[in-house]
Short mmCIF file of C-alpha atoms and ligand atoms in Angstrom, two decimals:
data_model
loop_
_atom_site.label_atom_id
_atom_site.label_comp_id
_atom_site.label_asym_id
_atom_site.label_seq_id
_atom_site.Cartn_x
_atom_site.Cartn_y
_atom_site.Cartn_z
CA MET L 204 -19.70 28.93 -74.05
CA SER L 205 -22.79 31.09 -73.99
CA VAL L 206 -23.30 33.73 -76.60
CA ALA L 207 -23.13 36.45 -73.92
CA ALA L 208 -19.69 35.31 -72.67
CA ALA L 209 -18.28 35.03 -76.20
CA ASP L 210 -19.44 38.48 -77.14
CA PRO L 211 -17.33 41.12 -75.35
CA LYS L 212 -20.30 43.46 -75.37
CA HIS L 213 -22.19 40.90 -73.36
CA ASN L 214 -19.30 39.54 -71.33
CA VAL L 215 -20.62 39.51 -67.80
CA GLN L 216 -17.45 41.15 -66.37
CA THR L 217 -17.58 43.93 -68.95
CA VAL L 218 -21.28 44.47 -68.42
CA ARG L 219 -20.76 44.68 -64.66
CA GLN L 220 -17.76 46.98 -64.98
CA ASN L 221 -19.73 49.29 -67.25
CA PHE L 222 -22.45 49.33 -64.62
CA TYR L 223 -19.93 50.09 -61.81
CA ASP L 224 -18.47 52.93 -63.89
CA LYS L 225 -21.93 54.33 -64.52
CA ILE L 226 -23.03 54.31 -60.85
CA SER L 227 -19.62 55.58 -59.75
CA LYS L 228 -20.55 58.93 -61.34
CA GLN L 229 -23.37 59.04 -58.78
CA ASP L 230 -20.97 58.19 -55.91
CA MET L 231 -22.24 54.65 -55.59
CA THR L 232 -20.30 51.40 -55.64
CA PRO L 233 -21.17 47.70 -55.27
CA LEU L 234 -20.65 46.33 -51.76
CA TRP L 235 -20.08 42.81 -53.10
CA GLU L 236 -16.76 43.87 -54.63
CA VAL L 237 -15.36 45.01 -51.23
CA LEU L 238 -17.33 43.14 -48.57
CA ARG L 239 -14.53 40.70 -47.71
CA ASN L 240 -12.10 43.58 -47.13
CA VAL L 241 -14.38 45.78 -45.05
CA VAL L 242 -15.88 43.06 -42.87
CA THR L 243 -12.94 40.78 -42.07
CA LYS L 244 -13.32 37.47 -40.24
CA GLU L 245 -11.01 38.83 -37.56
CA PRO L 246 -9.12 42.09 -36.91
CA LYS L 247 -6.46 42.87 -39.51
CA SER L 248 -4.52 45.80 -38.10
CA LYS L 249 -2.66 48.05 -40.50
CA ALA L 250 -0.30 48.95 -37.66
CA SER L 251 2.98 47.07 -37.09
CA ALA L 252 4.69 45.81 -33.98
CA LYS L 253 7.67 48.12 -33.36
CA VAL L 254 10.20 49.20 -30.71
CA TRP L 255 11.61 52.72 -30.43
CA LYS L 256 14.93 52.58 -28.58
CA TYR L 257 15.33 55.22 -25.91
CA ASP L 258 18.93 55.97 -26.94
CA ASP L 259 17.68 57.01 -30.39
CA ILE L 260 14.72 58.95 -29.01
CA LYS L 261 16.84 60.84 -26.48
CA LYS L 262 19.57 61.75 -28.96
CA SER L 263 17.05 63.09 -31.47
CA ILE L 264 14.88 65.02 -29.04
CA LEU L 265 17.96 66.67 -27.46
CA GLU L 266 18.99 67.66 -30.98
CA ALA L 267 15.48 69.11 -31.47
CA GLY L 268 16.14 71.06 -28.26
CA GLU L 269 18.85 72.98 -30.17
CA LEU L 270 16.65 73.53 -33.21
CA ILE L 271 13.38 74.89 -31.88
CA THR L 272 11.97 76.57 -28.76
CA PRO L 273 8.69 75.51 -27.10
CA GLU L 274 7.31 78.97 -28.01
CA GLU L 275 7.85 78.24 -31.71
CA ALA L 276 6.81 74.61 -31.52
CA GLU L 277 3.93 75.02 -29.02
CA ARG L 278 4.99 71.55 -27.84
CA ARG L 279 8.48 70.19 -28.56
CA VAL L 280 7.42 66.62 -29.29
CA LEU L 281 8.82 63.95 -31.61
CA VAL L 282 6.00 61.77 -32.88
CA LEU L 283 6.54 58.00 -32.63
CA GLU L 284 4.96 57.05 -35.95
CA ASN L 285 3.98 53.52 -36.64
CA PRO L 286 6.09 52.42 -39.67
CA THR L 287 3.01 51.22 -41.60
CA LEU L 288 0.95 54.32 -40.71
CA ARG L 289 3.53 56.98 -41.69
CA GLY L 290 2.27 60.52 -42.15
CA GLN L 291 -0.72 59.92 -39.88
CA SER L 292 0.77 61.02 -36.51
CA ARG L 293 -0.17 57.80 -34.76
CA ALA L 294 1.45 54.85 -33.02
CA THR L 295 -1.64 52.66 -33.26
CA ASN L 296 -4.75 53.29 -35.32
CA SER L 297 -6.44 54.99 -32.34
CA LEU L 298 -3.57 56.47 -30.29
CA PHE L 299 -0.91 59.13 -30.71
CA ALA L 300 2.46 58.66 -28.99
CA GLY L 301 5.31 61.13 -28.80
CA VAL L 302 8.22 62.14 -26.61
CA GLN L 303 8.33 65.68 -25.23
CA LEU L 304 11.39 67.59 -24.04
CA ILE L 305 11.39 70.59 -21.77
CA MET L 306 14.74 72.22 -21.02
CA PRO L 307 15.61 74.06 -17.80
CA GLY L 308 13.90 77.46 -17.69
CA GLU L 309 11.41 76.64 -20.44
CA VAL L 310 7.63 76.74 -20.30
CA ALA L 311 5.04 75.21 -22.63
CA ASP L 312 2.06 77.57 -22.64
CA ALA L 313 -1.41 76.86 -21.27
CA HIS L 314 -3.98 75.45 -23.67
CA LYS L 315 -6.83 72.95 -23.70
CA HIS L 316 -8.27 70.56 -26.25
CA VAL L 317 -10.82 67.80 -26.61
CA SER L 318 -8.11 65.13 -26.95
CA SER L 319 -7.22 63.60 -23.61
CA ALA L 320 -3.55 63.05 -22.84
CA ILE L 321 -1.43 61.06 -20.47
CA ARG L 322 2.19 61.75 -19.65
CA PHE L 323 4.53 59.00 -18.51
CA VAL L 324 7.72 60.52 -17.13
CA LEU L 325 10.90 58.97 -18.59
CA ASP L 326 13.90 61.03 -17.60
CA GLY L 327 15.00 63.99 -15.48
CA GLU L 328 13.36 65.80 -12.62
CA GLY L 329 12.43 69.33 -11.64
CA ALA L 330 9.67 69.88 -14.23
CA TYR L 331 5.98 70.12 -13.56
CA THR L 332 2.77 69.88 -15.48
CA ALA L 333 -0.14 71.99 -14.28
CA VAL L 334 -3.61 70.55 -14.82
CA GLU L 335 -6.81 72.26 -13.69
CA GLY L 336 -4.99 74.36 -11.08
CA GLU L 337 -2.87 71.51 -9.68
CA LYS L 338 0.88 71.66 -10.13
CA ALA L 339 2.09 68.08 -10.47
CA ASN L 340 5.84 67.72 -9.96
CA MET L 341 7.10 65.10 -12.36
CA ALA L 342 9.25 62.16 -11.29
CA ARG L 343 10.30 59.17 -13.37
CA GLY L 344 7.49 56.59 -13.68
CA ASP L 345 4.73 59.05 -12.73
CA PHE L 346 1.53 58.71 -14.74
CA ILE L 347 -0.13 62.10 -15.19
CA LEU L 348 -3.60 62.72 -16.65
CA THR L 349 -4.80 65.61 -18.78
CA PRO L 350 -8.48 64.83 -19.32
CA ASN L 351 -10.63 66.15 -22.17
CA TRP L 352 -10.80 69.99 -22.11
CA ALA L 353 -8.59 70.32 -18.98
CA PRO L 354 -6.31 73.40 -19.17
CA HIS L 355 -2.64 72.37 -19.01
CA ASP L 356 0.83 73.88 -19.21
CA HIS L 357 4.30 72.58 -18.46
CA GLY L 358 7.42 74.18 -17.01
CA ASN L 359 10.93 73.27 -15.96
CA PRO L 360 12.33 75.41 -13.15
CA GLY L 361 14.93 72.65 -12.50
CA LYS L 362 18.47 72.07 -13.72
CA ASN L 363 18.03 69.07 -16.05
CA PRO L 364 16.28 68.36 -19.34
CA VAL L 365 13.04 66.49 -18.60
CA LEU L 366 11.56 63.98 -21.06
CA TRP L 367 8.24 62.21 -21.00
CA LEU L 368 6.01 60.07 -23.20
CA ASP L 369 2.79 61.75 -24.34
CA VAL L 370 -0.06 59.47 -25.37
CA LEU L 371 -3.23 61.08 -26.70
CA ASP L 372 -6.53 59.75 -28.03
CA MET L 373 -6.21 62.34 -30.83
CA PRO L 374 -6.69 59.83 -33.72
CA THR L 375 -9.90 58.65 -32.01
CA ILE L 376 -11.15 62.24 -31.57
CA ASN L 377 -10.31 62.93 -35.21
CA HIS L 378 -12.07 59.74 -36.28
CA PHE L 379 -15.25 61.30 -34.84
CA GLU L 380 -14.19 64.73 -36.20
CA THR L 381 -14.81 66.34 -32.81
CA SER L 382 -11.58 68.30 -32.24
CA PHE L 383 -11.68 71.70 -30.50
CA MET L 384 -8.72 73.62 -29.02
CA GLU L 385 -8.28 76.91 -27.15
CA HIS L 386 -5.26 78.92 -26.04
CA TYR L 387 -5.02 81.17 -22.98
CA ASP L 388 -3.71 84.73 -22.78
CA GLU L 389 -1.56 83.81 -19.78
CA LYS L 390 1.43 81.52 -20.41
CA ALA L 391 0.78 79.51 -17.25
CA GLN L 392 -2.44 78.94 -15.34
CA ASN L 393 -2.81 79.88 -11.68
CA THR L 394 -2.08 76.88 -9.52
CA ASN L 395 -3.86 77.10 -6.23
CA ARG L 396 -3.80 73.33 -5.63
CA GLU L 397 -0.53 71.88 -4.40
CA ASP L 398 1.30 68.87 -5.80
CA GLY L 399 -0.54 65.66 -4.90
CA ASP L 400 -3.77 67.41 -3.87
CA SER L 401 -6.08 65.36 -6.12
CA LEU L 402 -4.42 62.06 -5.18
CA GLU L 403 -4.69 62.81 -1.43
CA ARG L 404 -8.23 64.07 -1.76
CA TYR L 405 -9.68 61.34 -3.98
CA GLY L 406 -7.24 58.44 -3.83
CA SER L 407 -7.13 57.70 -0.10
CA GLY L 408 -10.24 55.57 0.40
CA VAL L 409 -12.55 58.48 1.17
CA LEU L 410 -14.32 60.96 -1.10
CA PRO L 411 -15.48 64.51 -0.40
CA ASP L 412 -18.91 64.09 1.18
CA GLY L 413 -21.70 64.48 -1.34
CA GLN L 414 -19.44 63.56 -4.26
CA THR L 415 -21.56 62.12 -7.06
CA ILE L 416 -20.39 59.67 -9.66
CA ASP L 417 -21.73 61.92 -12.42
CA THR L 418 -19.03 64.59 -11.91
CA PHE L 419 -16.26 62.11 -12.66
CA LYS L 420 -18.08 59.57 -14.83
CA HIS L 421 -15.73 59.93 -17.81
CA ARG L 422 -12.43 60.73 -16.08
CA SER L 423 -10.63 60.27 -12.84
CA PRO L 424 -10.28 63.30 -10.53
CA VAL L 425 -6.70 62.20 -9.75
CA ILE L 426 -4.09 64.07 -11.80
CA ASN L 427 -0.87 62.29 -10.81
CA TYR L 428 -0.60 58.57 -10.05
CA THR L 429 2.95 58.54 -8.71
CA TYR L 430 5.36 55.68 -9.34
CA ALA L 431 6.35 55.86 -5.67
CA ARG L 432 2.83 54.77 -4.72
CA THR L 433 2.00 52.38 -7.55
CA ARG L 434 5.18 50.30 -7.85
CA PRO L 435 4.99 48.89 -4.28
CA ILE L 436 1.49 47.57 -5.03
CA CYS L 437 2.81 45.52 -7.97
CA GLU L 438 5.60 44.29 -5.72
CA ARG L 439 3.04 43.26 -3.11
CA LEU L 440 1.04 41.30 -5.74
CA MET L 441 4.21 39.60 -6.96
CA LYS L 442 5.24 38.56 -3.44
CA THR L 443 1.84 37.00 -2.76
CA GLY L 444 1.92 35.11 -6.07
CA ASP L 445 -0.78 37.16 -7.79
CA VAL L 446 1.04 36.86 -11.10
CA ASP L 447 -1.05 36.50 -14.26
CA PRO L 448 0.47 33.97 -16.71
CA SER L 449 0.45 36.61 -19.50
CA HIS L 450 0.37 39.99 -17.73
CA GLY L 451 2.49 39.42 -14.61
CA ALA L 452 1.72 41.21 -11.33
CA ARG L 453 -0.40 43.88 -12.95
CA VAL L 454 -2.53 46.72 -11.61
CA ARG L 455 -4.99 48.84 -13.55
CA TYR L 456 -4.93 52.59 -12.90
CA SER L 457 -8.49 53.35 -11.80
CA ASN L 458 -10.90 56.20 -11.28
CA PRO L 459 -11.49 56.13 -7.49
CA VAL L 460 -15.01 57.51 -7.89
CA THR L 461 -16.32 54.84 -10.29
CA GLY L 462 -13.75 52.03 -10.04
CA GLY L 463 -13.54 52.20 -13.85
CA HIS L 464 -10.68 53.21 -16.12
CA VAL L 465 -8.96 56.58 -15.60
CA MET L 466 -10.47 57.99 -18.81
CA SER L 467 -13.16 56.86 -21.24
CA THR L 468 -10.85 56.63 -24.25
CA MET L 469 -7.59 55.35 -22.73
CA GLY L 470 -6.71 52.95 -19.91
CA ALA L 471 -3.36 52.22 -18.30
CA TRP L 472 -1.64 49.46 -16.36
CA LEU L 473 1.60 48.87 -14.44
CA ALA L 474 3.01 45.34 -14.28
CA MET L 475 5.95 43.72 -12.50
CA PHE L 476 7.38 40.48 -13.86
CA PRO L 477 9.51 38.14 -11.75
CA LYS L 478 12.99 37.20 -12.98
CA GLY L 479 12.69 34.34 -15.49
CA PHE L 480 9.05 35.12 -16.40
CA LYS L 481 7.99 33.37 -19.62
CA GLY L 482 4.58 34.74 -20.59
CA LYS L 483 1.73 32.78 -22.11
CA ASP L 484 0.50 33.97 -25.54
CA TYR L 485 -2.25 36.57 -25.31
CA GLN L 486 -4.33 38.60 -27.77
CA SER L 487 -6.99 41.30 -27.40
CA THR L 488 -8.63 43.83 -29.69
CA ASP L 489 -7.03 46.89 -28.06
CA GLY L 490 -3.78 48.23 -29.55
CA MET L 491 -1.15 48.51 -26.82
CA ILE L 492 1.69 50.97 -26.19
CA PHE L 493 4.27 49.71 -23.66
CA VAL L 494 7.15 51.44 -21.87
CA CYS L 495 9.86 49.44 -20.09
CA VAL L 496 10.37 51.15 -16.74
CA GLU L 497 12.81 48.71 -15.12
CA GLY L 498 14.69 45.60 -16.22
CA ARG L 499 14.80 44.30 -19.77
CA GLY L 500 13.27 41.57 -21.88
CA SER L 501 11.62 40.71 -25.15
CA THR L 502 8.15 40.28 -26.56
CA LYS L 503 7.32 37.72 -29.21
CA VAL L 504 4.69 38.99 -31.69
CA ASP L 505 3.86 36.64 -34.57
CA ASP L 506 7.27 35.81 -36.05
CA LYS L 507 8.95 38.97 -34.68
CA VAL L 508 10.83 39.37 -31.41
CA LEU L 509 10.96 42.88 -29.95
CA GLU L 510 13.91 43.40 -27.58
CA TRP L 511 13.56 46.20 -25.05
CA GLY L 512 15.27 47.83 -22.07
CA PRO L 513 14.70 50.89 -19.85
CA ASN L 514 12.57 53.67 -21.42
CA ASP L 515 12.19 51.83 -24.74
CA VAL L 516 8.66 52.21 -26.13
CA PHE L 517 6.96 49.43 -28.07
CA VAL L 518 3.64 48.86 -29.79
CA ILE L 519 1.55 45.68 -30.13
CA PRO L 520 -1.26 46.12 -32.68
CA PRO L 521 -4.79 44.76 -32.03
CA TRP L 522 -5.34 40.99 -32.09
CA LYS L 523 -1.66 40.11 -32.50
CA LYS L 524 -0.67 37.19 -30.28
CA TYR L 525 2.13 38.29 -27.99
CA ALA L 526 4.12 36.94 -25.06
CA HIS L 527 6.63 38.68 -22.78
CA ASN L 528 9.91 37.11 -21.72
CA CYS L 529 11.81 38.67 -18.80
CA PRO L 530 15.28 37.32 -17.95
CA GLU L 531 15.37 39.72 -15.00
CA GLN L 532 12.79 41.38 -12.77
CA THR L 533 11.01 43.88 -14.99
CA VAL L 534 8.40 46.63 -14.79
CA LEU L 535 6.27 47.55 -17.82
CA PHE L 536 3.82 50.44 -18.10
CA SER L 537 1.12 50.07 -20.75
CA ILE L 538 -1.68 52.09 -22.22
CA SER L 539 -4.45 51.20 -24.69
CA ASP L 540 -7.84 52.14 -26.14
CA ARG L 541 -9.57 49.32 -24.24
CA PRO L 542 -11.99 51.62 -22.29
CA ALA L 543 -13.38 53.06 -25.53
CA GLN L 544 -13.87 49.57 -26.96
CA GLU L 545 -15.49 48.35 -23.72
CA ALA L 546 -17.86 51.34 -23.69
CA LEU L 547 -18.92 50.40 -27.23
CA GLY L 548 -19.25 46.72 -26.29
CA ILE L 549 -16.69 45.56 -28.88
CA TRP L 550 -13.62 44.68 -26.80
CA ARG L 551 -12.57 41.02 -27.00
CA GLU L 552 -9.68 38.93 -25.78
CA GLY L 553 -8.51 35.59 -27.13
CA LYS L 554 -8.68 32.68 -24.73
C1 LIG O 691 -0.34 68.40 -26.67
O1 LIG O 691 -1.18 69.40 -26.40
C2 LIG O 691 0.69 68.08 -25.78
O2 LIG O 691 -0.04 69.60 -24.14
C3 LIG O 691 1.55 67.04 -26.08
O3 LIG O 691 1.88 68.70 -23.87
C4 LIG O 691 1.42 66.30 -27.22
C5 LIG O 691 0.26 65.86 -29.29
C6 LIG O 691 -0.73 66.13 -30.17
C7 LIG O 691 -1.62 67.17 -29.94
C8 LIG O 691 -1.51 67.93 -28.79
C9 LIG O 691 0.85 68.85 -24.51
C10 LIG O 691 0.41 66.60 -28.13
C11 LIG O 691 -0.48 67.65 -27.86
#
């Protein structure tokens, strides 16, 4: 044993620790003590795989309907919090997910923010969401966009409670610390564009003459991608055998001007799975939020099996190997942060 090691004053660990303590006062710290944790060999998500059952969600949000008005709440939303990211208002590290309820006769006032949102309609009809002057009537399975800084308000002139899933890139925006928000004096914006206007105008194989890509580089001009139009396309793919071994008969919601994702921070897909589908293991670096629209099944993630049915919401964290199993014909909607990762050149999938 060397003299230095035998003498506590000269013990290398003690000497180093004294040094770390000294530089800590100057807000410095040795990288070599943390390198393995901050630069991992492969992604180690802090998020967990998890299913939220629709029965539980619906019961609780209807109870919230008795407890608070949209005026008081601004938005009556229950946050679906990842169990290993509690207190952080997020379902994955980069995405917020919540379920919103709007009761007959209620309105949720107009506002705008930097966070982009999507709505995926779960239950009820007769409500609308107004985005940039277009009043989109909501029907189950519709996928509605609220891009960055787009004014939006919701209302329910119908007879039934209406529930939808909200997914926002808010944790990503807050990661960059770039959040802004504004409220309007009027409760609801003027809607001079009718339901379906943006889909008809931009999603029919033609574009307004002179339309440049620059206007819609970061977001699709289409506000409502209806289930009535999208589902038959998945069905068509399934019938012709265009069924991916992991993802089924899947379409990607796209920006008709660029062909890219609908927004720069979030992308979405709709997939139909034939009865008896047994998916091949898959992994990618984007964290996924799924909604079961039709049918039922299960998803194997590591040593867990998530069982899901209609309107259940489930999360698969980044780089977890997962495989879907569908004992009956099934439709799954999914959303992830893949466009943001692709834009940064960091998205990967396992092959
Ligand atoms: C928001 O503005 C809405 O406009 C829904 O309906 C959910 C979650 C976090 C932050 C803002 C909405 C939201 C939200």
